[in-house]
Short mmCIF file of C-alpha atoms in Angstrom, two decimals:
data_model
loop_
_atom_site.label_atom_id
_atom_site.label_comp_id
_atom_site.label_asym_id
_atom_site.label_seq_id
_atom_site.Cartn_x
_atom_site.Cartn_y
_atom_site.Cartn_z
CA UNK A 1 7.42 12.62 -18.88
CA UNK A 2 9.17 12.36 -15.43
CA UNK A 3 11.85 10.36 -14.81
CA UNK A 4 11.92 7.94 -12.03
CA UNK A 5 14.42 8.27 -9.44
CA UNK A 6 15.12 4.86 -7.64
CA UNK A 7 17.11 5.52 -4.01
CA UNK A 8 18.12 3.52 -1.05
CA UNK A 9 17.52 5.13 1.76
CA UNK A 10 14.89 6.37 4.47
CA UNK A 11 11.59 8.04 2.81
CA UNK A 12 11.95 10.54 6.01
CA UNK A 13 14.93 11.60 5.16
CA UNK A 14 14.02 12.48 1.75
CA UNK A 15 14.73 16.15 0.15
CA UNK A 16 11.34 16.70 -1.42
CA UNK A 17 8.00 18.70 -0.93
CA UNK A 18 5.49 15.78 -0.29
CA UNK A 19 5.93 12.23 0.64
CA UNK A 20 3.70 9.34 -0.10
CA UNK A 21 2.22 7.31 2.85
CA UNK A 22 0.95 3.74 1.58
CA UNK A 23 -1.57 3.84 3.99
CA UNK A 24 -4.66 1.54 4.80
CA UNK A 25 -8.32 2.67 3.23
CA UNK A 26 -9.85 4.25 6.46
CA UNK A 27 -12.03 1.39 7.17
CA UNK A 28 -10.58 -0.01 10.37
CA UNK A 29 -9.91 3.81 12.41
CA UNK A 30 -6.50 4.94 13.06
CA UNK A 31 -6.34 4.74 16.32
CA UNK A 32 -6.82 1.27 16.37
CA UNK A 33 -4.62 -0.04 14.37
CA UNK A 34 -0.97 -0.46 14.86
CA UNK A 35 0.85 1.32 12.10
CA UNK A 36 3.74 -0.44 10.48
CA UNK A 37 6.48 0.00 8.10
CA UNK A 38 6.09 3.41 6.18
CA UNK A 39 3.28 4.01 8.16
CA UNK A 40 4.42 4.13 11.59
CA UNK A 41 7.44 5.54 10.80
CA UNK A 42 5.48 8.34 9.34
CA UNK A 43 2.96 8.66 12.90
CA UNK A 44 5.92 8.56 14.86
CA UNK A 45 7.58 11.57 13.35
CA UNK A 46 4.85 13.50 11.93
CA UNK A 47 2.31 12.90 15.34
CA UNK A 48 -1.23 11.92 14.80
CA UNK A 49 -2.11 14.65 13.02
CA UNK A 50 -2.06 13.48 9.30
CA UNK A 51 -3.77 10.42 10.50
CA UNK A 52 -6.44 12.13 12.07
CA UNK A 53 -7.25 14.57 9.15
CA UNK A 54 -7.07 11.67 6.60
CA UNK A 55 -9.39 9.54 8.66
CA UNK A 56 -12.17 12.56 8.73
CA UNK A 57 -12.24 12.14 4.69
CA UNK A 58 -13.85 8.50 5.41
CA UNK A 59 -12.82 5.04 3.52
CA UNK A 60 -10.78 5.53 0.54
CA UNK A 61 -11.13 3.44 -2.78
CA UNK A 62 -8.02 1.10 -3.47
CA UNK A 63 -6.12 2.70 -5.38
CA UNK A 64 -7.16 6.26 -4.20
CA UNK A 65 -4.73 9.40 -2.98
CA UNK A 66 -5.77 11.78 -0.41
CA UNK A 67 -3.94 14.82 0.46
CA UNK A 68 -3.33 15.86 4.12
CA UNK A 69 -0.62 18.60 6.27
CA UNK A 70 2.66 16.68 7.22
CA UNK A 71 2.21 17.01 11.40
CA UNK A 72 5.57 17.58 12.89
CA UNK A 73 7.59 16.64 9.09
CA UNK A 74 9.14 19.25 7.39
CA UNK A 75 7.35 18.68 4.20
CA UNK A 76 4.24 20.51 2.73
CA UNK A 77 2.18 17.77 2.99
CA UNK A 78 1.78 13.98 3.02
CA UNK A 79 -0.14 12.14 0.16
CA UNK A 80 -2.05 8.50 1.72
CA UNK A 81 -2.48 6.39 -0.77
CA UNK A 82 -5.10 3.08 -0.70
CA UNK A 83 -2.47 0.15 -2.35
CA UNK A 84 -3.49 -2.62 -0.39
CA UNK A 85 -6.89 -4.11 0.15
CA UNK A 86 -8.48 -5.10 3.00
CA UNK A 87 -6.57 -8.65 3.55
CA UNK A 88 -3.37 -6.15 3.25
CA UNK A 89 -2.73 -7.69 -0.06
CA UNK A 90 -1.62 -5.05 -3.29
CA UNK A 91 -2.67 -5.75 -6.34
CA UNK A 92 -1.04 -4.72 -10.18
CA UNK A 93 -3.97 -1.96 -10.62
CA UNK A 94 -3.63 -0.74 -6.85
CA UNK A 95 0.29 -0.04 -7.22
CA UNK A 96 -0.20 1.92 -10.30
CA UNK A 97 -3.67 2.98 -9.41
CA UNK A 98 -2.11 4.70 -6.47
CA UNK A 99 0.99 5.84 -7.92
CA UNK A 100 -0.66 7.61 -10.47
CA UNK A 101 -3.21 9.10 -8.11
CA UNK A 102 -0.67 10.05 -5.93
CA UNK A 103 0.68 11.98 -9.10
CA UNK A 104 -2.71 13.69 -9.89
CA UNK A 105 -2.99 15.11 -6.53
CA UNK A 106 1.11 16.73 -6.53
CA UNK A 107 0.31 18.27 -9.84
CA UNK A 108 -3.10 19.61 -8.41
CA UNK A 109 -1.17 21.03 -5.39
CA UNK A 110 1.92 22.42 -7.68
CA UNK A 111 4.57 20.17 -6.19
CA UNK A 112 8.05 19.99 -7.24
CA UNK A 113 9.29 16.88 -5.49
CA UNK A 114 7.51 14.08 -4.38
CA UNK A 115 9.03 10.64 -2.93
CA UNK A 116 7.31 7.11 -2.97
CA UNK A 117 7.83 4.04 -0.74
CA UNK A 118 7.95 0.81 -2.92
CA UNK A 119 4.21 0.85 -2.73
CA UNK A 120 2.91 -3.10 -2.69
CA UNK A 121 5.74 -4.51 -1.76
CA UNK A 122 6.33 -5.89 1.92
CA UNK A 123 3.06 -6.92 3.34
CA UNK A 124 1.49 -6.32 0.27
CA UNK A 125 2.57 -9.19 -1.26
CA UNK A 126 4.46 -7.65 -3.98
CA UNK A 127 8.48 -8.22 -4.64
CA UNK A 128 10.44 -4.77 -4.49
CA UNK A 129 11.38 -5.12 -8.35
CA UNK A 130 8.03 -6.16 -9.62
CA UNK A 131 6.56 -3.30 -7.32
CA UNK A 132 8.92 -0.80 -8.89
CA UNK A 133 8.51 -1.64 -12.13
CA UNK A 134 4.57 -1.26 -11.75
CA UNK A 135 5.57 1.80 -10.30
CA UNK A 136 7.48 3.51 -12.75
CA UNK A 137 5.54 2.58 -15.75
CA UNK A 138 2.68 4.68 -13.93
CA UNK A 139 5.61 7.71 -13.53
CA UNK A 140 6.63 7.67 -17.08
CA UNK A 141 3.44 7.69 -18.48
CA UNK A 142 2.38 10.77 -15.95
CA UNK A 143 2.59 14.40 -17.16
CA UNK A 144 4.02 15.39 -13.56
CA UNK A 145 6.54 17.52 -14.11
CA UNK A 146 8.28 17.30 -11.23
CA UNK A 147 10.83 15.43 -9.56
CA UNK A 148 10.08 11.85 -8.72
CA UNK A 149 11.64 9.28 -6.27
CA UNK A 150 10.92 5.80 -5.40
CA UNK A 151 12.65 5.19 -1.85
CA UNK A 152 14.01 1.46 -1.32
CA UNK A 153 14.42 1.44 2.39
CA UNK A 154 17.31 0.57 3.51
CA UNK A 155 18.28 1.91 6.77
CA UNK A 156 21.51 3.81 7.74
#
């Protein structure tokens, strides 16, 4: 059972093998939206790249994890996970839905390290602590093996 790892910090600047994206589910296409928060931090660093592959996999289920190459980030890849709906709400099953997704696709790849924004919370409607709680009842109850962070952004 892995334990969670809660850190303040900047998911970027994270010392792991794969990062989470909370991303949209590929209905409206990337290049017309406007990413924010996790998300466009992510395009800015990593280039359009990610967001490009991801979008050729077409609309993701809530609660669904896709795995893509990290663009320009020095990570092995970037997992986009479906938490909010279309009205950019989260929901209690599409936190842990994609947390636990998320999960199934690092142990599929053989990751080590993996860190999480507070998926939900923010635009999604969700407070940090409820979000994190959701969260890591989904990581404890995971047989990933690996090291797990949830990243509280604060920024330096």
């Amino acid at each position: 059972m892995p334990r969670v790892n809660v850190v303040d910090g900047d998911l970027l600047d994270q010392t792991v093998e794969v990062i989470v994206n909370a991303w949209n589910r590929n209905i409206i296409p990337w290049w017309l939206l406007i990413p924010q928060g996790v998300s466009g931090a992510i395009k800015r660093s990593a280039g359009t790249a990610p967001f490009r592959e991801i979008a050729k996999t077409g609309p993701m289920p809530l609660g669904s994890a896709r795995w893509s190459t990290a663009g320009r980030l020095n990570f092995r890849g970037i997992i986009h996970v479906a938490g909010i709906d279309m009205f950019w709400r989260a929901s209690q099953e599409s936190i842990v839905d994609s947390t636990r997704n998320a999960l199934e696709l690092a142990t599929s790849h053989d990751v080590g390290s993996i860190a999480f924004p507070v998926i939900g919370a923010g635009s999604g409607g969700f407070s940090e602590a409820e979000a994190i709680g959701l969260m890591s009842l989904a990581i404890e109850a995971h047989r990933f093996t690996g090291t797990v962070f949830v990243v509280r952004y604060r920024p330096a």
